[in-house]
């Protein structure tokens, strides 16, 4: 009986240690990114992070870029229906093209595939490209953009993802 209780205690402590080390992995990893708080907040919001290695954390972050890019594209579509100025509409169309054709059909899929196949250099490039596309969209407005918060979010998530992926090199 005593040995059973002892074994359960040891097992419980071991499982607790694994959970703490995973939480530490998120913090350790995020400390090496350009935005620690965004990194920790984003990774902790996804249950996959609690049992992921660094490659898994990178995949979670790339998934978050994808989700935010889809939300951005949806917002652009909404604004296209209500934008009164032709120049704003043209810029929104350009941004929709960047998000749809570049980020969602090229950058994110290539980053995901590269992570799955163990090729972090190409994954890092995909994340960097997504950041560049978001920044390019923002600059295209040359002034007040109706989607600044979306562009910044995609750019910041992409830069965090790139830093995490770089740890795999």
Coordinates of C-alpha atoms in Angstrom, one line a residue:
X1 CA 0.0 0.0 0.0
X2 CA 2.8 2.4 0.9
X3 CA 4.6 1.7 -2.3
X4 CA 1.4 2.4 -4.3
X5 CA 1.0 5.8 -2.6
X6 CA 4.6 6.6 -3.1
X7 CA 4.3 5.6 -6.8
X8 CA 1.3 7.8 -7.2
X9 CA 3.1 10.8 -5.6
X10 CA 6.1 10.3 -7.8
X11 CA 3.9 10.1 -10.9
X12 CA 1.9 13.2 -9.9
X13 CA 5.1 15.1 -9.4
X14 CA 6.5 14.0 -12.7
X15 CA 3.4 15.1 -14.5
X16 CA 3.4 18.4 -12.8
X17 CA 7.1 18.9 -13.7
X18 CA 6.2 18.2 -17.4
X19 CA 3.5 20.8 -17.3
X20 CA 5.8 23.4 -15.7
X21 CA 8.6 22.6 -18.2
X22 CA 6.1 23.2 -21.1
X23 CA 5.0 26.5 -19.6
X24 CA 8.7 27.4 -19.2
X25 CA 9.2 26.4 -22.9
X26 CA 6.6 29.0 -24.0
X27 CA 8.2 31.7 -21.8
X28 CA 11.8 30.7 -22.9
X29 CA 10.7 30.7 -26.5
X30 CA 8.8 34.0 -26.3
X31 CA 11.8 35.7 -24.7
X32 CA 13.6 35.3 -28.0
X33 CA 10.9 37.0 -30.0
X34 CA 10.4 40.7 -30.8
X35 CA 7.1 40.8 -28.8
X36 CA 7.2 38.7 -25.6
X37 CA 3.7 39.6 -24.4
X38 CA 2.0 39.0 -27.8
X39 CA 3.9 35.7 -28.1
X40 CA 2.9 34.4 -24.6
X41 CA -0.7 35.6 -25.0
X42 CA -1.1 34.0 -28.4
X43 CA 0.5 30.7 -27.5
X44 CA -1.4 30.4 -24.2
X45 CA -4.7 30.9 -26.1
X46 CA -4.2 27.7 -28.0
X47 CA -4.3 24.4 -26.0
X48 CA -1.8 22.8 -28.4
X49 CA 0.9 24.9 -26.9
X50 CA 0.7 23.1 -23.6
X51 CA 2.2 20.0 -25.0
X52 CA 4.2 21.3 -28.0
X53 CA 7.9 21.5 -28.7
X54 CA 9.4 24.6 -30.4
X55 CA 8.3 23.4 -33.8
X56 CA 4.8 22.9 -32.5
X57 CA 4.8 26.4 -31.1
X58 CA 5.9 27.7 -34.4
X59 CA 3.0 25.9 -36.1
X60 CA 0.6 27.3 -33.6
X61 CA 1.8 30.8 -34.4
X62 CA 1.6 30.2 -38.2
X63 CA -2.0 29.0 -37.6
X64 CA -2.7 32.3 -35.8
X65 CA -1.3 34.3 -38.7
X66 CA -3.6 32.4 -41.0
X67 CA -6.7 33.1 -38.7
X68 CA -5.9 36.8 -38.5
X69 CA -5.3 37.0 -42.2
X70 CA -8.7 35.5 -42.9
X71 CA -10.3 38.0 -40.5
X72 CA -8.4 40.8 -42.3
X73 CA -9.6 39.6 -45.7
X74 CA -13.2 39.4 -44.3
X75 CA -12.9 43.0 -43.0
X76 CA -11.6 44.2 -46.3
X77 CA -14.6 42.6 -48.0
X78 CA -16.9 44.4 -45.6
X79 CA -15.2 47.8 -46.3
X80 CA -15.3 47.3 -50.0
X81 CA -19.0 47.4 -49.8
X82 CA -19.1 50.7 -47.9
X83 CA -16.0 52.6 -49.0
X84 CA -17.2 55.8 -50.7
X85 CA -13.8 56.9 -52.3
X86 CA -12.5 55.2 -55.4
X87 CA -8.9 55.5 -54.2
X88 CA -9.8 53.7 -50.9
X89 CA -11.6 51.0 -52.8
X90 CA -8.6 50.5 -55.2
X91 CA -6.3 50.2 -52.2
X92 CA -8.6 47.8 -50.4
X93 CA -8.7 45.7 -53.6
X94 CA -4.9 45.6 -53.7
X95 CA -4.8 44.6 -50.0
X96 CA -7.4 41.9 -50.7
X97 CA -5.2 40.6 -53.4
X98 CA -2.1 40.6 -51.1
X99 CA -3.9 38.7 -48.4
X100 CA -5.8 36.3 -50.6
X101 CA -3.1 35.4 -53.2
X102 CA 0.1 36.0 -51.4
X103 CA -0.5 35.5 -47.7
X104 CA -3.2 32.8 -47.6
X105 CA -2.4 31.0 -50.8
X106 CA 1.4 31.1 -50.8
X107 CA 3.1 32.4 -47.6
X108 CA 1.1 30.5 -45.0
X109 CA 0.9 27.2 -46.9
X110 CA 4.6 27.2 -47.6
X111 CA 5.4 28.0 -44.0
X112 CA 3.2 25.2 -42.8
X113 CA 4.5 22.7 -45.3
X114 CA 8.1 23.7 -44.5
X115 CA 7.5 23.2 -40.7
X116 CA 5.9 19.8 -41.4
X117 CA 8.8 18.6 -43.5
X118 CA 11.5 20.0 -41.2
X119 CA 12.7 22.8 -43.4
X120 CA 12.6 25.9 -41.1
X121 CA 14.5 28.2 -43.5
X122 CA 11.5 28.1 -45.9
X123 CA 9.1 28.4 -43.0
X124 CA 10.9 31.5 -41.8
X125 CA 10.7 33.0 -45.3
X126 CA 7.0 32.4 -45.5
X127 CA 6.4 34.1 -42.1
X128 CA 8.6 37.0 -43.2
X129 CA 6.8 37.3 -46.5
X130 CA 3.4 37.5 -44.6
X131 CA 4.8 40.3 -42.5
X132 CA 6.0 42.1 -45.6
X133 CA 2.6 41.8 -47.3
X134 CA 0.8 43.2 -44.3
X135 CA 3.2 46.1 -44.1
X136 CA 2.9 46.7 -47.9
X137 CA -0.9 46.8 -47.5
X138 CA -0.6 49.4 -44.7
X139 CA 1.8 51.6 -46.7
X140 CA -0.4 51.5 -49.8
X141 CA -2.9 53.7 -47.9
X142 CA -0.3 56.5 -47.5
X143 CA -2.2 57.9 -44.6
X144 CA -5.2 56.7 -42.6
X145 CA -5.9 53.1 -43.2
X146 CA -9.2 51.5 -42.2
X147 CA -7.5 48.3 -41.4
X148 CA -4.4 49.4 -39.5
X149 CA -5.1 47.2 -36.5
X150 CA -5.5 44.1 -38.7
X151 CA -2.3 44.8 -40.7
X152 CA -0.3 45.4 -37.5
X153 CA -1.6 42.3 -36.0
X154 CA -0.7 40.1 -39.0
X155 CA 2.7 41.8 -39.2
X156 CA 3.4 41.4 -35.5
X157 CA 2.3 37.7 -35.4
X158 CA 4.4 37.0 -38.4
X159 CA 7.5 38.6 -36.9
X160 CA 7.0 36.5 -33.7
X161 CA 6.5 33.4 -35.8
X162 CA 9.6 34.1 -37.8
X163 CA 11.7 34.5 -34.6
X164 CA 10.3 31.2 -33.2
X165 CA 11.0 29.4 -36.5
X166 CA 14.6 30.9 -36.5
X167 CA 15.2 28.9 -33.3
X168 CA 14.8 25.7 -35.3
X169 CA 17.7 26.6 -37.7

